[in-house]
Coordinates of C-alpha atoms and ligand atoms in Angstrom, one line a residue:
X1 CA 0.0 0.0 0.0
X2 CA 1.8 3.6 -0.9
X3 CA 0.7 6.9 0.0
X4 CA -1.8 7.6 -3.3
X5 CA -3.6 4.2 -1.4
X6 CA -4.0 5.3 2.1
X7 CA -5.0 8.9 1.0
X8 CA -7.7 7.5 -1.6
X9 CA -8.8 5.4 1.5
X10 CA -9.2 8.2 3.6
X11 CA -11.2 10.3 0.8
X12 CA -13.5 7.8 0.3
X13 CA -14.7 7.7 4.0
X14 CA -14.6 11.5 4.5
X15 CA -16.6 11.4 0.8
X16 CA -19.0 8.7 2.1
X17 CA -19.7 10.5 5.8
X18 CA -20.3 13.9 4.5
X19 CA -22.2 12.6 1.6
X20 CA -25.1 10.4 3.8
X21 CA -25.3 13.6 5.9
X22 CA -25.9 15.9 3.2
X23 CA -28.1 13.5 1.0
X24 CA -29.8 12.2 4.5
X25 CA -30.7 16.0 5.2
X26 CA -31.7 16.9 1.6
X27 CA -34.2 13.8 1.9
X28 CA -35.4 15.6 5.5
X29 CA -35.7 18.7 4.0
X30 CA -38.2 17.0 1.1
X31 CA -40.1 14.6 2.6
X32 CA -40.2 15.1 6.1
X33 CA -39.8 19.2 6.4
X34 CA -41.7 20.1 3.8
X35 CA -44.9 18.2 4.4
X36 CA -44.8 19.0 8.1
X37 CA -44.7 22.8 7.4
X38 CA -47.9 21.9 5.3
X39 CA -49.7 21.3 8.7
X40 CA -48.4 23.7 10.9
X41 CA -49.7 27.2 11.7
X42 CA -48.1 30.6 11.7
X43 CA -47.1 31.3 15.2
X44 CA -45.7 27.8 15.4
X45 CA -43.5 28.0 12.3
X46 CA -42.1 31.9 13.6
X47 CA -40.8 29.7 16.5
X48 CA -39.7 26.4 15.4
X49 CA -38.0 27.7 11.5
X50 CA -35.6 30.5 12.8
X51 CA -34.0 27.7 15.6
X52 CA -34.4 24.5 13.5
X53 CA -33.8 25.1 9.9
X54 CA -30.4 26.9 10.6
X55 CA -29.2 24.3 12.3
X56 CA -30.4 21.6 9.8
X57 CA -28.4 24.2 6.8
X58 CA -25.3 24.7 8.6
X59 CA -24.6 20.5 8.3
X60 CA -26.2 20.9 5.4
X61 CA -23.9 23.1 3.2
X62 CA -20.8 21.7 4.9
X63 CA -21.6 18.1 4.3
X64 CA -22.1 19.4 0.6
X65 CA -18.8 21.0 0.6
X66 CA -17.0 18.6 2.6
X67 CA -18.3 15.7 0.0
X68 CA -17.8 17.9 -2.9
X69 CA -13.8 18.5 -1.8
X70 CA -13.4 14.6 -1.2
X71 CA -15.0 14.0 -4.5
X72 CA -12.8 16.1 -6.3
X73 CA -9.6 14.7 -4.3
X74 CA -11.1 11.0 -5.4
X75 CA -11.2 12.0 -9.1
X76 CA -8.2 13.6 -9.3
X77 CA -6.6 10.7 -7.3
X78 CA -7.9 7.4 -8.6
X79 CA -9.4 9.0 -12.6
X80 CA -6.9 11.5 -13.3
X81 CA -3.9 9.9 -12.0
X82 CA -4.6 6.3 -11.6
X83 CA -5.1 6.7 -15.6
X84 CA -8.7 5.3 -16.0
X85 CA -9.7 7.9 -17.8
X86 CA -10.2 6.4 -21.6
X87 CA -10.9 2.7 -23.0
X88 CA -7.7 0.7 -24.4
X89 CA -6.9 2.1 -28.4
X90 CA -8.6 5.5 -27.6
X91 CA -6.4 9.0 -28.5
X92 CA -6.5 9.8 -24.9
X93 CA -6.2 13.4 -24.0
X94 CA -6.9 15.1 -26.8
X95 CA -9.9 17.9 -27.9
X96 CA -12.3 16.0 -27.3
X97 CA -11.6 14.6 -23.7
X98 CA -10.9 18.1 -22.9
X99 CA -14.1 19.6 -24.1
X100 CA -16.2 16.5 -22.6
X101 CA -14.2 17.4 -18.9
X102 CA -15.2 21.2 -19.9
X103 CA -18.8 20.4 -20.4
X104 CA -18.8 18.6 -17.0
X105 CA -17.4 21.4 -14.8
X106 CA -19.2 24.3 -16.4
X107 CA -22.4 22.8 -16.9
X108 CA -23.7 24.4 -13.8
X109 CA -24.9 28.3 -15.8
X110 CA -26.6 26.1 -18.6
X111 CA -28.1 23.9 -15.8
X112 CA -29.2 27.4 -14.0
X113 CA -30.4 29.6 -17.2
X114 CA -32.6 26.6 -18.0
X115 CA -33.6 26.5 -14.7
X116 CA -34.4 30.3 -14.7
X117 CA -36.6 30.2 -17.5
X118 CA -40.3 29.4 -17.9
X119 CA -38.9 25.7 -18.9
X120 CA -37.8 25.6 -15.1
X121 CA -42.0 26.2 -14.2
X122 CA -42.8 22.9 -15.9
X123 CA -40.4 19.9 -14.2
X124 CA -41.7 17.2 -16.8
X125 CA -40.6 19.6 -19.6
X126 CA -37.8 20.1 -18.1
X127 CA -36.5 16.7 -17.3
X128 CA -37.4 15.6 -20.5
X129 CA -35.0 18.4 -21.8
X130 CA -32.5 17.4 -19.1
X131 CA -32.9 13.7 -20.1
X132 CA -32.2 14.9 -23.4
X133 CA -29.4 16.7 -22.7
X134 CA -27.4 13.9 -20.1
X135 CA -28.0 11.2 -23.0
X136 CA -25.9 13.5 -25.5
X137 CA -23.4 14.3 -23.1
X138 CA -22.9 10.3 -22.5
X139 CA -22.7 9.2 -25.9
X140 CA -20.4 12.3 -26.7
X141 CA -18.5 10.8 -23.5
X142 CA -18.0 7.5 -25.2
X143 CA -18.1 8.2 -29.1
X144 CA -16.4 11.2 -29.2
X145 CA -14.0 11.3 -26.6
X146 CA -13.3 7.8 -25.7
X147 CA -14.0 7.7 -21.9
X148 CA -14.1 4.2 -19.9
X149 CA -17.6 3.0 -18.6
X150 CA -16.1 4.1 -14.9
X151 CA -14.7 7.4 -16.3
X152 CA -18.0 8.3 -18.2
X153 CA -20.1 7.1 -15.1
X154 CA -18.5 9.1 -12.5
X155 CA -18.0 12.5 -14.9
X156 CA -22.0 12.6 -15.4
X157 CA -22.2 11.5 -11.3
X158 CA -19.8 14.7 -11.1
X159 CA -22.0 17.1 -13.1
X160 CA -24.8 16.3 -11.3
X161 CA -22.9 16.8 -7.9
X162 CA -21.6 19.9 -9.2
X163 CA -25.3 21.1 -9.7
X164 CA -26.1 20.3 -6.5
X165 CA -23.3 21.5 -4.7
X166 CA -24.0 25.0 -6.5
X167 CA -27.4 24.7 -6.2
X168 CA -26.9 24.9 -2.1
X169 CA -23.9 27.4 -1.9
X170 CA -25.4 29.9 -4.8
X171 CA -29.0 29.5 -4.6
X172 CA -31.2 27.4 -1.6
X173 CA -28.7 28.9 1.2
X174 CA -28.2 33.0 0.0
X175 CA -32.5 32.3 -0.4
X176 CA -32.9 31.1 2.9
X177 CA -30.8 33.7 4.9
X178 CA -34.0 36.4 3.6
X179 CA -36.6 34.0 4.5
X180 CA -36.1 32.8 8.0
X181 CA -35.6 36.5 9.6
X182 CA -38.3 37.2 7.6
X183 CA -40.6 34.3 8.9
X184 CA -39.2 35.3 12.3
X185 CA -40.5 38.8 12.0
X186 CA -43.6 37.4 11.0
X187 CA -43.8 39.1 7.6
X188 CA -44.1 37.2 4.3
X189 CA -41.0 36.0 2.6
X190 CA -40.5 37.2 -1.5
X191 CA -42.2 34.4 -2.7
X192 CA -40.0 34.4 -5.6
X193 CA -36.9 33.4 -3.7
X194 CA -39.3 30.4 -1.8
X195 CA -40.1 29.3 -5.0
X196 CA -36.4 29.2 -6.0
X197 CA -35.3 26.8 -3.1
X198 CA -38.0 24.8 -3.5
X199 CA -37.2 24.1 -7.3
X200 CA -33.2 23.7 -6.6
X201 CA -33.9 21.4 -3.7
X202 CA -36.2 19.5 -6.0
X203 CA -33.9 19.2 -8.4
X204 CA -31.4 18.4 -6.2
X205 CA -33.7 15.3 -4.7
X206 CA -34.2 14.1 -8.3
X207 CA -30.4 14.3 -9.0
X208 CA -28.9 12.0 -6.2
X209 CA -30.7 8.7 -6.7
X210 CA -28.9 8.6 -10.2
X211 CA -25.9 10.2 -8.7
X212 CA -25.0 7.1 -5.9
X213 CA -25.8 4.6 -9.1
X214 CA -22.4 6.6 -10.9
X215 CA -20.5 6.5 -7.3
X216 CA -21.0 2.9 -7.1
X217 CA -20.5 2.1 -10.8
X218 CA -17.4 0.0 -10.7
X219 CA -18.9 -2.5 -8.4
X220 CA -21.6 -3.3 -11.0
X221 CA -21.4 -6.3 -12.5
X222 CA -24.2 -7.0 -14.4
X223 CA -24.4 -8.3 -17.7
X224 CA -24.1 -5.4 -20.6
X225 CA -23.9 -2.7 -17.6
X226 CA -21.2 -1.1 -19.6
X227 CA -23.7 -0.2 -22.3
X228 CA -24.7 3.5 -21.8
X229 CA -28.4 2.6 -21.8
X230 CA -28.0 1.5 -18.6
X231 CA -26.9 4.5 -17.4
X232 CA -29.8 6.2 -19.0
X233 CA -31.8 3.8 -17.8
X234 CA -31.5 4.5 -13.9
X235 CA -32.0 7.7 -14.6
X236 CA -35.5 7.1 -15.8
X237 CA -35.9 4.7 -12.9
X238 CA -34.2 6.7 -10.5
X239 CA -36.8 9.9 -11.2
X240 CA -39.5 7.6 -10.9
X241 CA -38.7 6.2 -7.5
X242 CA -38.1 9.8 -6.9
X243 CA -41.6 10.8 -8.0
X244 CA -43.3 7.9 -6.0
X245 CA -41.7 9.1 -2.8
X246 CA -42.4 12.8 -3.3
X247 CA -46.4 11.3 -3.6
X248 CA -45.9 8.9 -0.5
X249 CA -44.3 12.0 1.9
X250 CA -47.5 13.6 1.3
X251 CA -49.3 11.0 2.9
X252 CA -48.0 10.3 5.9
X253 CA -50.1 11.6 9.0
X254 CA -48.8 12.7 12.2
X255 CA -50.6 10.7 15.6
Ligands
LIG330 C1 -20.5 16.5 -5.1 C2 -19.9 16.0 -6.1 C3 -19.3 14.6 -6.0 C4 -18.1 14.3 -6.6 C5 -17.1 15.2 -7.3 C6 -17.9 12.8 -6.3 C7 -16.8 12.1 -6.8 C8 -16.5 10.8 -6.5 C9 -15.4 10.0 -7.0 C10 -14.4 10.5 -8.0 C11 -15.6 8.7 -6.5 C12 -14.6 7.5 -6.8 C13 -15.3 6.6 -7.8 C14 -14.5 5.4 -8.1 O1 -13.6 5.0 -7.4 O2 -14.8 4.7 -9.2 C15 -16.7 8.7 -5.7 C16 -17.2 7.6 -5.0 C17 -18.3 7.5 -4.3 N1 -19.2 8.6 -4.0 FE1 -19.0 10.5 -4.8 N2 -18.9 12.4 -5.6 C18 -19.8 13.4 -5.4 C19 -21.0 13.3 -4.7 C20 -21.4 12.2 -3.9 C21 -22.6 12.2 -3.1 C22 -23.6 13.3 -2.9 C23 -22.7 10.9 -2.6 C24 -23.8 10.5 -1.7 C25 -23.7 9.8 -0.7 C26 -21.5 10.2 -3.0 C27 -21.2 8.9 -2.7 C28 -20.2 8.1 -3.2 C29 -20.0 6.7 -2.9 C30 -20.9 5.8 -2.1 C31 -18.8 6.3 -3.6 C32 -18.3 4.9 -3.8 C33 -17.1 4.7 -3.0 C34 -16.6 3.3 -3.3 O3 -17.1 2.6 -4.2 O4 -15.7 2.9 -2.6 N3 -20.8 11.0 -3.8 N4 -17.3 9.9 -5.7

């Protein structure tokens, strides 16, 4: 075992802490928050939002950071320079690997103008334009620049995490500063910047189920799993199981 080993170790459990704590609280947030606030009135809201939800954020954004860093440390570690990066024969890094690794890092302003528009009010229209968009960025992945199934896997897994992580720095957290005081005074919050967390924490929801299929990847050993339909696949599946718990966390009473 030499140093790359025990470092890749120890990113992989930071990665794996912070990420149940942020993905744990993001699921809190959706289906356990968000219905309860449903049922609660005013006065009991002013009291319990200004001393719970800050708390809940502050783990929150750091788990989201602190699995974001690890992440990055794990790519660049085991992808970058553990060479998995393109399939026997391929050119390697050339244009096209460069721009593919471009696309992924600076996805996140075409992610948010498309989010910002009136395709962002609709979220069938606009996962079917997402859907659209992560199938051409995979085969581009595979056919254009030659990535491995892991490398392809865990760069789509990155964008997504990248969305998220921005999502809660640059969006659901500079949101929520305005509208807890202003819950806590007891005045309305802009209902413009509610709406906003509640889409980017949605998203968010629908982009992890995916998101832990790409972390876990190279375990897979299923027949054909290397076939990018796969990938595509859990996506579909993923949403859906997202969809159905959305419905069920609506139903569940209190005693
Ligand atoms: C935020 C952006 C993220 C980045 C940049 C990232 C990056 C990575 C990388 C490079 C690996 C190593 C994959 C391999 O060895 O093949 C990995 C593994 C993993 N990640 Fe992430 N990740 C992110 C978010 C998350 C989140 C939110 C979770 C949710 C819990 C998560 C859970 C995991 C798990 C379970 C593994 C597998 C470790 C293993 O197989 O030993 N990751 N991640």
């Amino acid at each position: 075992m030499d140093v790359a080993d025990i470092l890749q170790v120890l990113f992989r459990w930071i990665h794996i802490v912070a990420g149940i704590l942020w993905i744990g609280l993001l699921y809190w947030f959706n289906w356990v928050n968000v219905p309860l606030g449903a049922v609660l009135d005013g006065d009991v809201k002013k009291k319990i939002i200004p001393e719970m939800i800050p708390r809940s954020l502050y783990f929150f954004r750091f788990a989201a950071l602190w699995t974001f860093v690890a992440g990055l440390l794990l790519l660049g570690l085991v992808f970058y320079h553990g060479g998995l990066m393109f399939e026997q024969g391929a050119e390697g890094w050339g244009l096209p690997g460069i721009v593919m690794l471009a696309v992924v890092f600076l996805f996140f302003p075409v992610y948010d103008a498309l989010a910002k528009s009136s395709l962002g009010k609709n979220i069938r229209a606009f996962g079917a334009v997402g859907f659209v968009l992560i199938a051409a960025i995979v085969y581009a992945m595979i056919y254009w620049a030659g990535f491995s199934y892991r490398a392809y896997s865990i760069h789509i897994g990155v964008m997504f995490g990248m969305i998220m992580v921005m999502n809660v720095w640059m969006r659901i957290w500079p949101a929520q500063k305005k509208i807890i005081p202003a819950l806590k005074e007891g005045t309305p919050p802009d209902a413009a910047l509610v709406a906003r967390t509640a889409q980017r924490s949605r998203h968010n929801t629908y982009l992890s189920v995916p998101l832990v299929w790409t972390m876990i990847n190279s375990h897979t050993v299923v027949p054909g799993a290397d076939s990018p339909l796969w990938l595509l696949g859990v996506v579909l599946v993923g949403w859906g199981g997202v969809t159905l718990i959305y419905g069920k966390s609506t139903k569940i009473k209190g005693m």
